Amino acid sequence: MPELPEVETVRKGLEQLVVGKVIEKVTVHWPRIIEEPDVPLFCQLLKGQRILAIQRRGKFLIFKLTDHDLVSHLRMEGKYEFFPEATTAQLTKHTHVLFDFTDGSQLQYRDVRKFGRMALLAKDGADSYKGIQQLGPEPLPDQFVLQEFKKGLRRSHKAIKPLLLDQRLVTGLGNIYVDEALWQAKIHPEQPANTLTDGEITTLREAIIDVLARAVTAGGTTIRSYLNALGEAGTFQLSLNVYGQTGKPCPRCGREIIKIKVAQRGTHLCPNCQTLRVGKPRQPVGKISPVKPGSQEKGPSEHHVKHPLMSKNSFILGVTGSIATGKSTVVEVFLEQGIPVVDGDIVARQIMEPGQPALAQVAKTFGQTVLQSDGGLNRQALGEIVFSHPEKRQQLDQLLDPYLRQEIIRQLQEAAKAAPLVVADIPLLYEKGYEQYVDQVAVVYIPREIQLHRLMERDGISEKAATQRIDSQLAIDTKAERADWVIDNQGTREETRQQVTAWLLQRKKGLPLRK
């Protein structure tokens, strides 16, 4: 994800390329990129506007126009490409917005994941934009005031890393630069904010200012696909001390750099230079101890005890997540490896097939109109009854739960007879108490912001509707805290696949293999 140095470098590039140009036409290929106003009005209002300046606030770009402010948030992989001649401009499947200028040049907004957003506001109205209103000061000596920073830290019990990522105490810090600043200040990422000494706070403020300033000078950090508006890669990755340096010696003391999870973010640190004074440091990511007889890897003994109905000779892994977190990607890897999967969604459909007792009970409770002429379930008719009446939906859930639970247990028992490892794919595993039937729980995790936009894109629904659906389930962060294993699914499909494959390799030694 572009962080402040990358966005600042994009701003500088665009400043060289498009300031002074007049917009002749705007074309939008992916309407959801435009937050406000609606797309036809967006295109109409931009016609004839001159770009007077390009500013930045946090990670937001602000195009100052003749009569408007255009706010652009690149988010995960948004980028701008400039073409001196529109006639020679290359359109790709990731080109979503085109700005044609009166001099024949063209600026394209490209976004592989389509998470970026634009909003056209009244002149000088960028400060009132919802994302900008909540931002803390810029990480500059004259704006990032030490006393205010101290006050903010004193008020919070949170670990210092997620607090800095929140953007309210100081803006512009993302995962890369938080790790670098904390290493430079010799502060452990999990150190509670209100336990930092005055000296540590002063050093940390100086480190934040220094790290971000050096990164801006270097043009940002090229980790994956980042290029600036001039098509150039950043070079700050050549100066990284801890981020992405797992297993390498610390430049300061020589101790091996480790990677842990903090607030579900990959976090790099030196265990010698950055010691945690409160609490117990987390174990490095990927170093899972083999299961010893009579013990568990991490959390089952703390969180749940396997139900006596379940097999003691097979290891059952519960896989869950939340809506639009990408659980199916993880389950595919297990299936490819020949590992049996009991899918809760499939079981739910099976118990509602013609002739099944659950379907008969539903028809008895809600009327014969929920059945088709062939005796199958009329899902539309049932949906019209239950989704507009919360009490009837609850009644349906209570009616089906015993049938669903009985069949899931039966299928898990059958699978466990033939395989040393079984996966239970249960969407509402925690909400329905299914953790008692598994040895461990793996949660497929993405940050809420990404989850929200994935759901909006996938189902074509509004942000409000997507928020309501997400909030109807247990929060993904709460699930991640309870899990034995968190699968970070905010990267590429291949990165997710590698996490699952690595876990499988490490589990082999602990599996109760059959003769």
Short mmCIF file of C-alpha atoms in Angstrom, two decimals:
data_model
loop_
_atom_site.label_atom_id
_atom_site.label_comp_id
_atom_site.label_asym_id
_atom_site.label_seq_id
_atom_site.Cartn_x
_atom_site.Cartn_y
_atom_site.Cartn_z
CA MET A 1 0.00 0.00 0.00
CA PRO A 2 1.42 3.45 -0.87
CA GLU A 3 2.35 5.23 2.35
CA LEU A 4 3.05 8.92 2.92
CA PRO A 5 6.49 8.99 1.21
CA GLU A 6 5.11 7.20 -1.86
CA VAL A 7 2.08 9.50 -2.05
CA GLU A 8 4.28 12.59 -1.60
CA THR A 9 6.51 11.36 -4.42
CA VAL A 10 3.46 10.83 -6.64
CA ARG A 11 2.37 14.38 -5.78
CA LYS A 12 5.74 15.80 -6.80
CA GLY A 13 5.65 13.89 -10.07
CA LEU A 14 2.11 15.02 -10.91
CA GLU A 15 3.09 18.59 -10.03
CA GLN A 16 5.71 18.46 -12.76
CA LEU A 17 3.40 16.83 -15.27
CA VAL A 18 -0.11 18.30 -15.02
CA VAL A 19 -0.19 21.57 -13.05
CA GLY A 20 -1.46 24.33 -15.36
CA LYS A 21 -3.29 21.96 -17.68
CA VAL A 22 -6.99 22.36 -18.47
CA ILE A 23 -9.27 19.32 -18.40
CA GLU A 24 -11.12 18.84 -21.68
CA LYS A 25 -12.87 15.54 -20.95
CA VAL A 26 -13.12 12.91 -18.21
CA THR A 27 -13.97 9.26 -18.87
CA VAL A 28 -14.84 6.84 -16.07
CA HIS A 29 -14.66 3.10 -16.75
CA TRP A 30 -15.26 1.92 -13.17
CA PRO A 31 -17.98 4.06 -11.53
CA ARG A 32 -17.30 2.87 -7.98
CA ILE A 33 -13.99 4.74 -8.00
CA ILE A 34 -16.04 7.95 -7.81
CA GLU A 35 -17.47 8.55 -4.34
CA GLU A 36 -19.18 11.87 -5.06
CA PRO A 37 -20.96 13.31 -6.95
CA ASP A 38 -22.52 10.76 -9.34
CA VAL A 39 -20.36 9.95 -12.35
CA PRO A 40 -22.16 12.07 -15.04
CA LEU A 41 -22.00 15.17 -12.83
CA PHE A 42 -18.39 14.37 -11.84
CA CYS A 43 -17.36 14.37 -15.51
CA GLN A 44 -19.41 17.45 -16.31
CA LEU A 45 -18.08 19.58 -13.44
CA LEU A 46 -14.45 18.73 -14.25
CA LYS A 47 -14.72 19.86 -17.86
CA GLY A 48 -12.84 23.15 -18.33
CA GLN A 49 -11.20 23.05 -14.88
CA ARG A 50 -7.56 24.09 -14.66
CA ILE A 51 -5.24 22.22 -12.27
CA LEU A 52 -3.78 25.01 -10.14
CA ALA A 53 -1.79 22.92 -7.67
CA ILE A 54 -1.51 19.43 -6.20
CA GLN A 55 -1.34 19.10 -2.44
CA ARG A 56 -1.21 16.17 -0.03
CA ARG A 57 -2.77 15.52 3.37
CA GLY A 58 -1.64 12.25 4.91
CA LYS A 59 -2.07 9.67 2.16
CA PHE A 60 -4.67 11.75 0.29
CA LEU A 61 -3.83 13.68 -2.90
CA ILE A 62 -5.70 16.96 -3.36
CA PHE A 63 -5.99 18.43 -6.87
CA LYS A 64 -6.67 22.15 -6.46
CA LEU A 65 -8.85 23.16 -9.41
CA THR A 66 -10.38 26.41 -10.63
CA ASP A 67 -13.68 25.84 -8.84
CA HIS A 68 -13.25 22.57 -6.94
CA ASP A 69 -11.02 20.31 -4.85
CA LEU A 70 -10.55 16.77 -6.18
CA VAL A 71 -9.52 14.34 -3.42
CA SER A 72 -7.84 11.12 -4.53
CA HIS A 73 -7.06 8.21 -2.20
CA LEU A 74 -4.79 5.60 -3.85
CA ARG A 75 -5.38 2.98 -1.14
CA MET A 76 -3.80 -0.40 -1.96
CA GLU A 77 -2.49 -0.15 -5.52
CA GLY A 78 -3.80 3.02 -7.14
CA LYS A 79 -1.39 4.88 -9.42
CA TYR A 80 -1.34 7.61 -12.06
CA GLU A 81 0.17 7.27 -15.53
CA PHE A 82 0.81 10.34 -17.72
CA PHE A 83 0.96 10.31 -21.53
CA PRO A 84 2.17 13.39 -23.45
CA GLU A 85 -0.02 12.36 -26.39
CA ALA A 86 -3.46 10.87 -25.71
CA THR A 87 -3.41 9.25 -29.15
CA THR A 88 -0.49 7.04 -28.09
CA ALA A 89 -1.77 6.34 -24.56
CA GLN A 90 -2.07 2.68 -23.65
CA LEU A 91 -5.34 1.54 -22.09
CA THR A 92 -5.18 -1.50 -19.82
CA LYS A 93 -7.87 -3.48 -18.04
CA HIS A 94 -6.77 -1.65 -14.88
CA THR A 95 -7.32 1.85 -16.34
CA HIS A 96 -10.44 3.20 -14.63
CA VAL A 97 -10.42 7.01 -15.01
CA LEU A 98 -9.02 9.10 -17.88
CA PHE A 99 -8.39 12.84 -17.79
CA ASP A 100 -7.89 14.30 -21.29
CA PHE A 101 -6.34 17.77 -21.41
CA THR A 102 -6.81 20.54 -23.96
CA ASP A 103 -3.16 20.26 -25.08
CA GLY A 104 -3.69 16.65 -26.22
CA SER A 105 -2.04 14.94 -23.22
CA GLN A 106 -3.75 12.44 -20.94
CA LEU A 107 -3.59 11.33 -17.29
CA GLN A 108 -4.84 7.85 -16.41
CA TYR A 109 -5.79 6.50 -13.01
CA ARG A 110 -5.01 2.77 -12.78
CA ASP A 111 -5.87 0.44 -9.94
CA VAL A 112 -5.45 -3.34 -9.99
CA ARG A 113 -7.69 -3.89 -6.97
CA LYS A 114 -10.13 -1.03 -7.63
CA PHE A 115 -9.99 0.08 -3.98
CA GLY A 116 -8.97 3.68 -4.70
CA ARG A 117 -11.54 6.47 -4.46
CA MET A 118 -12.06 10.03 -5.78
CA ALA A 119 -14.37 12.75 -4.49
CA LEU A 120 -15.04 16.11 -6.14
CA LEU A 121 -15.74 18.73 -3.48
CA ALA A 122 -16.40 22.45 -3.31
CA LYS A 123 -13.40 24.74 -3.68
CA ASP A 124 -11.16 24.53 -0.58
CA GLY A 125 -13.47 21.83 0.79
CA ALA A 126 -10.87 19.05 1.10
CA ASP A 127 -10.41 19.63 4.84
CA SER A 128 -14.05 18.66 5.39
CA TYR A 129 -13.63 15.31 3.59
CA LYS A 130 -14.41 12.48 6.02
CA GLY A 131 -11.08 10.72 5.61
CA ILE A 132 -9.06 13.91 6.05
CA GLN A 133 -10.99 15.30 9.02
CA GLN A 134 -9.74 12.55 11.33
CA LEU A 135 -6.05 12.87 10.49
CA GLY A 136 -3.41 13.94 12.98
CA PRO A 137 -0.63 16.42 12.20
CA GLU A 138 1.84 15.95 9.36
CA PRO A 139 5.18 14.44 10.52
CA LEU A 140 7.03 17.75 10.24
CA PRO A 141 8.95 19.41 13.13
CA ASP A 142 6.72 22.50 13.18
CA GLN A 143 3.41 20.58 13.02
CA PHE A 144 4.16 17.37 14.95
CA VAL A 145 4.31 18.95 18.43
CA LEU A 146 6.04 16.93 21.15
CA GLN A 147 3.70 17.92 24.00
CA GLU A 148 0.57 16.99 22.04
CA PHE A 149 2.19 13.68 21.06
CA LYS A 150 2.90 12.95 24.73
CA LYS A 151 -0.69 13.73 25.72
CA GLY A 152 -2.05 11.37 23.08
CA LEU A 153 0.23 8.52 24.16
CA ARG A 154 -0.56 9.01 27.85
CA ARG A 155 -4.28 8.56 27.15
CA SER A 156 -3.93 5.15 25.50
CA HIS A 157 -3.28 1.64 26.82
CA LYS A 158 -2.94 0.29 23.25
CA ALA A 159 0.29 -1.17 21.91
CA ILE A 160 2.35 1.58 20.32
CA LYS A 161 2.37 0.15 16.78
CA PRO A 162 -1.40 -0.05 16.14
CA LEU A 163 -1.81 3.34 17.84
CA LEU A 164 0.64 4.92 15.39
CA LEU A 165 -1.08 3.19 12.46
CA ASP A 166 -4.37 4.81 13.52
CA GLN A 167 -3.26 8.14 11.89
CA ARG A 168 -4.77 10.31 14.65
CA LEU A 169 -1.62 11.08 16.62
CA VAL A 170 0.46 11.66 13.52
CA THR A 171 -0.49 11.00 9.93
CA GLY A 172 1.31 9.11 7.19
CA LEU A 173 2.72 6.12 9.04
CA GLY A 174 2.04 2.74 7.45
CA ASN A 175 3.36 -0.71 8.24
CA ILE A 176 6.81 -0.22 6.73
CA TYR A 177 7.67 3.08 8.36
CA VAL A 178 6.23 2.25 11.78
CA ASP A 179 8.56 -0.76 11.95
CA GLU A 180 11.51 1.39 10.87
CA ALA A 181 10.75 4.23 13.31
CA LEU A 182 10.24 1.88 16.27
CA TRP A 183 13.50 0.10 15.49
CA GLN A 184 15.34 3.42 15.27
CA ALA A 185 13.84 4.48 18.64
CA LYS A 186 14.56 1.05 20.23
CA ILE A 187 10.90 0.56 21.21
CA HIS A 188 9.09 -2.77 21.06
CA PRO A 189 5.97 -2.61 18.79
CA GLU A 190 3.78 -4.08 21.58
CA GLN A 191 4.92 -1.66 24.28
CA PRO A 192 1.77 -0.03 25.76
CA ALA A 193 1.73 3.62 24.70
CA ASN A 194 1.12 4.97 28.20
CA THR A 195 4.23 3.22 29.56
CA LEU A 196 6.71 5.06 27.34
CA THR A 197 9.12 7.37 29.15
CA ASP A 198 9.53 11.03 28.21
CA GLY A 199 12.90 10.16 26.72
CA GLU A 200 11.43 7.37 24.60
CA ILE A 201 8.62 9.62 23.36
CA THR A 202 11.10 12.32 22.35
CA THR A 203 13.28 9.78 20.55
CA LEU A 204 10.28 8.21 18.84
CA ARG A 205 9.01 11.56 17.55
CA GLU A 206 12.45 12.33 16.16
CA ALA A 207 12.65 8.87 14.56
CA ILE A 208 9.24 9.26 12.88
CA ILE A 209 10.21 12.63 11.41
CA ASP A 210 13.61 11.34 10.29
CA VAL A 211 12.45 8.04 8.76
CA LEU A 212 9.63 9.63 6.76
CA ALA A 213 11.81 12.54 5.60
CA ARG A 214 14.52 10.17 4.36
CA ALA A 215 11.92 8.00 2.63
CA VAL A 216 10.45 11.03 0.85
CA THR A 217 13.94 12.01 -0.32
CA ALA A 218 14.49 8.46 -1.62
CA GLY A 219 11.17 8.51 -3.49
CA GLY A 220 9.46 5.93 -1.30
CA THR A 221 9.88 2.19 -0.96
CA THR A 222 9.33 -0.21 -3.84
CA ILE A 223 8.16 -3.47 -2.24
CA ARG A 224 5.74 -4.74 -4.88
CA SER A 225 4.24 -2.70 -7.67
CA TYR A 226 4.76 0.91 -6.58
CA LEU A 227 5.91 3.42 -9.20
CA ASN A 228 5.65 7.19 -8.98
CA ALA A 229 3.82 9.37 -11.51
CA LEU A 230 6.99 9.55 -13.64
CA GLY A 231 7.14 5.75 -13.84
CA GLU A 232 10.10 5.53 -11.48
CA ALA A 233 10.57 3.12 -8.58
CA GLY A 234 11.42 4.34 -5.09
CA THR A 235 14.78 3.43 -3.54
CA PHE A 236 14.19 3.58 0.24
CA GLN A 237 14.00 -0.23 0.33
CA LEU A 238 17.80 -0.10 0.06
CA SER A 239 17.86 1.68 3.45
CA LEU A 240 15.43 -0.54 5.37
CA ASN A 241 16.85 -1.76 8.67
CA VAL A 242 14.14 -4.19 9.82
CA TYR A 243 11.15 -4.28 7.49
CA GLY A 244 11.43 -7.35 5.25
CA GLN A 245 14.77 -8.26 6.84
CA THR A 246 13.62 -11.38 8.72
CA GLY A 247 16.57 -13.65 9.54
CA LYS A 248 19.20 -11.03 8.70
CA PRO A 249 21.47 -9.50 11.37
CA CYS A 250 20.33 -6.30 13.05
CA PRO A 251 22.47 -3.43 11.69
CA ARG A 252 22.91 -2.14 15.24
CA CYS A 253 23.68 -5.24 17.36
CA GLY A 254 23.92 -8.18 14.97
CA ARG A 255 21.04 -10.17 16.51
CA GLU A 256 18.71 -11.89 14.02
CA ILE A 257 15.70 -9.80 12.96
CA ILE A 258 12.39 -11.58 13.66
CA LYS A 259 8.85 -11.17 12.37
CA ILE A 260 5.79 -11.32 14.62
CA LYS A 261 2.11 -10.39 14.34
CA VAL A 262 0.91 -7.20 16.03
CA ALA A 263 -2.72 -6.17 15.47
CA GLN A 264 -2.74 -8.72 12.63
CA ARG A 265 0.05 -6.90 10.79
CA GLY A 266 3.38 -8.48 9.93
CA THR A 267 5.86 -6.73 12.23
CA HIS A 268 9.67 -6.76 12.10
CA LEU A 269 11.95 -6.04 15.05
CA CYS A 270 15.23 -6.80 16.76
CA PRO A 271 14.53 -8.84 19.94
CA ASN A 272 17.72 -7.50 21.51
CA CYS A 273 17.38 -3.78 20.77
CA GLN A 274 13.61 -3.65 21.18
CA THR A 275 12.64 -5.34 24.44
CA LEU A 276 9.09 -5.46 25.80
CA ARG A 277 8.90 -4.26 29.42
CA VAL A 278 5.24 -5.19 29.95
CA GLY A 279 3.78 -8.57 29.02
CA LYS A 280 5.23 -11.50 27.13
CA PRO A 281 6.59 -10.96 23.58
CA ARG A 282 4.85 -12.87 20.80
CA GLN A 283 6.61 -15.79 19.15
CA PRO A 284 8.09 -15.22 15.68
CA VAL A 285 5.72 -15.87 12.80
CA GLY A 286 6.14 -19.24 11.14
CA LYS A 287 7.94 -20.94 14.03
CA ILE A 288 5.24 -23.38 15.09
CA SER A 289 6.39 -26.02 17.52
CA PRO A 290 5.47 -29.61 16.68
CA VAL A 291 2.63 -30.98 18.79
CA LYS A 292 3.81 -33.15 21.64
CA PRO A 293 1.67 -35.98 22.99
CA GLY A 294 -1.01 -34.64 25.29
CA SER A 295 -0.45 -31.00 24.36
CA GLN A 296 -1.66 -28.44 21.82
CA GLU A 297 0.23 -25.86 19.79
CA LYS A 298 -1.17 -22.65 21.19
CA GLY A 299 -4.67 -21.91 22.13
CA PRO A 300 -7.04 -24.87 22.31
CA SER A 301 -6.21 -25.58 25.92
CA GLU A 302 -6.95 -21.94 26.70
CA HIS A 303 -9.94 -21.38 24.44
CA HIS A 304 -11.73 -24.70 24.10
CA VAL A 305 -11.56 -28.41 24.81
CA LYS A 306 -12.32 -30.81 21.99
CA HIS A 307 -15.78 -32.33 22.33
CA PRO A 308 -15.77 -35.97 23.55
CA LEU A 309 -17.79 -37.01 20.48
CA MET A 310 -14.88 -36.12 18.21
CA SER A 311 -12.05 -38.46 17.23
CA LYS A 312 -8.87 -38.37 19.30
CA ASN A 313 -6.90 -39.95 16.44
CA SER A 314 -7.36 -37.17 13.89
CA PHE A 315 -6.52 -33.48 13.94
CA ILE A 316 -9.47 -31.24 12.98
CA LEU A 317 -8.70 -27.69 11.89
CA GLY A 318 -11.59 -25.24 11.94
CA VAL A 319 -11.30 -22.58 9.24
CA THR A 320 -13.43 -19.48 9.54
CA GLY A 321 -13.37 -15.79 8.77
CA SER A 322 -15.92 -13.14 8.03
CA ILE A 323 -17.89 -12.12 4.98
CA ALA A 324 -15.59 -11.28 2.02
CA THR A 325 -12.33 -12.14 3.80
CA GLY A 326 -11.46 -14.75 1.16
CA LYS A 327 -11.87 -17.99 3.10
CA SER A 328 -12.52 -19.96 -0.10
CA THR A 329 -8.97 -19.23 -1.29
CA VAL A 330 -7.56 -20.93 1.82
CA VAL A 331 -9.91 -23.92 1.58
CA GLU A 332 -8.91 -24.45 -2.07
CA VAL A 333 -5.31 -25.09 -0.98
CA PHE A 334 -6.37 -27.82 1.45
CA LEU A 335 -8.55 -29.44 -1.22
CA GLU A 336 -5.66 -29.37 -3.71
CA GLN A 337 -3.56 -31.27 -1.15
CA GLY A 338 -6.21 -33.98 -0.92
CA ILE A 339 -7.28 -33.02 2.60
CA PRO A 340 -10.99 -33.69 3.29
CA VAL A 341 -13.06 -30.58 3.93
CA VAL A 342 -16.45 -30.50 5.63
CA ASP A 343 -18.08 -27.35 4.22
CA GLY A 344 -20.73 -25.81 6.48
CA ASP A 345 -22.44 -24.03 3.56
CA ILE A 346 -22.74 -27.28 1.59
CA VAL A 347 -24.11 -29.10 4.63
CA ALA A 348 -26.70 -26.33 5.08
CA ARG A 349 -27.92 -26.96 1.52
CA GLN A 350 -27.90 -30.73 1.99
CA ILE A 351 -30.20 -30.68 5.02
CA MET A 352 -32.74 -28.69 2.98
CA GLU A 353 -32.96 -31.19 0.11
CA PRO A 354 -36.32 -32.87 -0.65
CA GLY A 355 -37.19 -35.58 1.86
CA GLN A 356 -34.93 -34.25 4.61
CA PRO A 357 -36.48 -33.80 8.09
CA ALA A 358 -35.19 -30.20 8.34
CA LEU A 359 -37.05 -29.17 5.18
CA ALA A 360 -40.22 -30.85 6.39
CA GLN A 361 -40.00 -28.94 9.67
CA VAL A 362 -39.46 -25.63 7.83
CA ALA A 363 -42.57 -26.27 5.69
CA LYS A 364 -44.58 -27.14 8.78
CA THR A 365 -43.49 -23.94 10.54
CA PHE A 366 -43.65 -21.42 7.70
CA GLY A 367 -46.27 -22.97 5.43
CA GLN A 368 -46.33 -25.02 2.22
CA THR A 369 -45.61 -21.91 0.13
CA VAL A 370 -41.91 -22.39 0.92
CA LEU A 371 -41.95 -25.60 -1.13
CA GLN A 372 -41.73 -25.95 -4.90
CA SER A 373 -43.98 -28.29 -6.86
CA ASP A 374 -41.27 -30.98 -6.83
CA GLY A 375 -40.96 -30.81 -3.04
CA GLY A 376 -37.76 -28.79 -3.08
CA LEU A 377 -37.20 -25.54 -1.19
CA ASN A 378 -38.50 -22.33 -2.70
CA ARG A 379 -35.67 -20.11 -1.45
CA GLN A 380 -37.22 -16.91 -2.75
CA ALA A 381 -40.49 -17.54 -0.92
CA LEU A 382 -38.71 -18.40 2.32
CA GLY A 383 -36.49 -15.35 1.96
CA GLU A 384 -39.48 -13.04 1.58
CA ILE A 385 -40.88 -14.40 4.84
CA VAL A 386 -37.80 -14.31 7.04
CA PHE A 387 -35.63 -11.44 5.82
CA SER A 388 -38.27 -8.78 6.35
CA HIS A 389 -39.11 -10.11 9.83
CA PRO A 390 -36.10 -10.44 12.19
CA GLU A 391 -38.08 -12.55 14.65
CA LYS A 392 -38.93 -15.10 11.92
CA ARG A 393 -35.30 -15.21 10.79
CA GLN A 394 -34.27 -15.98 14.36
CA GLN A 395 -36.96 -18.65 14.50
CA LEU A 396 -35.57 -20.23 11.31
CA ASP A 397 -32.01 -20.21 12.69
CA GLN A 398 -33.14 -21.88 15.92
CA LEU A 399 -35.12 -24.48 13.98
CA LEU A 400 -32.27 -25.44 11.64
CA ASP A 401 -29.37 -25.29 14.09
CA PRO A 402 -29.83 -28.80 15.61
CA TYR A 403 -30.11 -30.43 12.17
CA LEU A 404 -27.07 -28.54 10.85
CA ARG A 405 -24.95 -29.28 13.91
CA GLN A 406 -25.83 -32.98 13.89
CA GLU A 407 -24.91 -33.36 10.22
CA ILE A 408 -21.64 -31.39 10.51
CA ILE A 409 -20.58 -33.56 13.46
CA ARG A 410 -21.50 -36.72 11.57
CA GLN A 411 -19.48 -35.70 8.50
CA LEU A 412 -16.47 -34.69 10.62
CA GLN A 413 -16.56 -38.06 12.40
CA GLU A 414 -16.71 -39.92 9.10
CA ALA A 415 -13.86 -37.90 7.59
CA ALA A 416 -11.73 -38.36 10.71
CA LYS A 417 -11.96 -42.15 10.39
CA ALA A 418 -10.05 -42.06 7.10
CA ALA A 419 -7.71 -39.06 7.35
CA PRO A 420 -5.19 -37.76 9.95
CA LEU A 421 -6.10 -34.15 9.10
CA VAL A 422 -9.61 -32.82 8.43
CA VAL A 423 -10.70 -29.24 7.74
CA ALA A 424 -14.01 -27.90 9.04
CA ASP A 425 -15.00 -24.91 6.91
CA ILE A 426 -17.54 -23.16 9.18
CA PRO A 427 -18.48 -19.52 8.37
CA LEU A 428 -20.02 -18.78 11.81
CA LEU A 429 -17.72 -21.05 13.81
CA TYR A 430 -17.40 -18.76 16.84
CA GLU A 431 -20.93 -17.38 16.68
CA LYS A 432 -22.42 -20.89 16.80
CA GLY A 433 -19.94 -22.47 19.21
CA TYR A 434 -18.32 -24.94 16.78
CA GLU A 435 -14.83 -24.44 18.21
CA GLN A 436 -15.56 -27.27 20.65
CA TYR A 437 -15.51 -29.75 17.76
CA VAL A 438 -12.04 -28.83 16.43
CA ASP A 439 -8.46 -28.98 17.69
CA GLN A 440 -7.49 -25.55 16.45
CA VAL A 441 -9.09 -22.57 14.71
CA ALA A 442 -7.59 -20.69 11.77
CA VAL A 443 -9.08 -17.29 10.97
CA VAL A 444 -8.73 -15.82 7.48
CA TYR A 445 -8.04 -12.16 8.13
CA ILE A 446 -8.12 -8.89 6.21
CA PRO A 447 -8.43 -5.39 7.72
CA ARG A 448 -11.98 -4.07 7.94
CA GLU A 449 -11.36 -1.38 5.30
CA ILE A 450 -10.33 -3.95 2.71
CA GLN A 451 -13.15 -6.26 3.78
CA LEU A 452 -15.67 -3.45 3.29
CA HIS A 453 -14.52 -2.64 -0.21
CA ARG A 454 -14.19 -6.26 -1.28
CA LEU A 455 -17.79 -6.84 -0.25
CA MET A 456 -18.99 -3.70 -2.06
CA GLU A 457 -17.21 -4.75 -5.26
CA ARG A 458 -18.19 -8.41 -5.03
CA ASP A 459 -21.90 -7.90 -4.39
CA GLY A 460 -22.39 -4.50 -6.00
CA ILE A 461 -23.84 -2.95 -2.85
CA SER A 462 -23.50 0.41 -1.13
CA GLU A 463 -21.03 1.12 1.67
CA LYS A 464 -23.93 1.35 4.14
CA ALA A 465 -25.34 -2.04 3.12
CA ALA A 466 -21.88 -3.63 3.24
CA THR A 467 -21.26 -2.18 6.71
CA GLN A 468 -24.55 -3.60 7.99
CA ARG A 469 -23.71 -7.08 6.71
CA ILE A 470 -20.24 -7.02 8.24
CA ASP A 471 -21.55 -5.74 11.58
CA SER A 472 -24.10 -8.57 11.72
CA GLN A 473 -21.22 -10.97 12.45
CA LEU A 474 -18.61 -11.11 15.18
CA ALA A 475 -15.88 -8.56 14.36
CA ILE A 476 -12.98 -10.03 12.37
CA ASP A 477 -10.46 -8.54 14.84
CA THR A 478 -12.23 -10.31 17.72
CA LYS A 479 -12.11 -13.60 15.82
CA ALA A 480 -8.42 -13.10 15.08
CA GLU A 481 -7.68 -12.52 18.77
CA ARG A 482 -9.37 -15.83 19.68
CA ALA A 483 -7.78 -17.83 16.86
CA ASP A 484 -4.88 -20.26 17.15
CA TRP A 485 -3.64 -19.31 13.70
CA VAL A 486 -4.30 -16.13 11.70
CA ILE A 487 -3.98 -16.32 7.92
CA ASP A 488 -3.18 -12.88 6.52
CA ASN A 489 -5.17 -12.62 3.27
CA GLN A 490 -4.59 -8.97 2.39
CA GLY A 491 -1.74 -9.77 0.00
CA THR A 492 -1.74 -11.80 -3.21
CA ARG A 493 -3.38 -15.18 -3.68
CA GLU A 494 0.06 -16.75 -3.94
CA GLU A 495 1.14 -15.26 -0.60
CA THR A 496 -1.93 -16.72 1.07
CA ARG A 497 -1.22 -20.06 -0.57
CA GLN A 498 2.35 -20.00 0.76
CA GLN A 499 1.13 -19.46 4.34
CA VAL A 500 -1.15 -22.50 4.15
CA THR A 501 1.49 -24.65 2.49
CA ALA A 502 4.06 -23.70 5.15
CA TRP A 503 1.60 -24.57 7.93
CA LEU A 504 0.91 -27.96 6.36
CA LEU A 505 4.61 -28.76 6.17
CA GLN A 506 5.12 -27.81 9.81
CA ARG A 507 2.07 -29.74 11.00
CA LYS A 508 3.21 -33.01 9.44
CA LYS A 509 5.57 -33.83 12.28
CA GLY A 510 2.81 -33.41 14.84
CA LEU A 511 0.06 -35.31 13.05
CA PRO A 512 -1.04 -38.69 14.48
CA LEU A 513 -0.16 -40.49 11.25
CA ARG A 514 -1.91 -43.79 10.60
CA LYS A 515 -0.07 -46.96 9.70
#
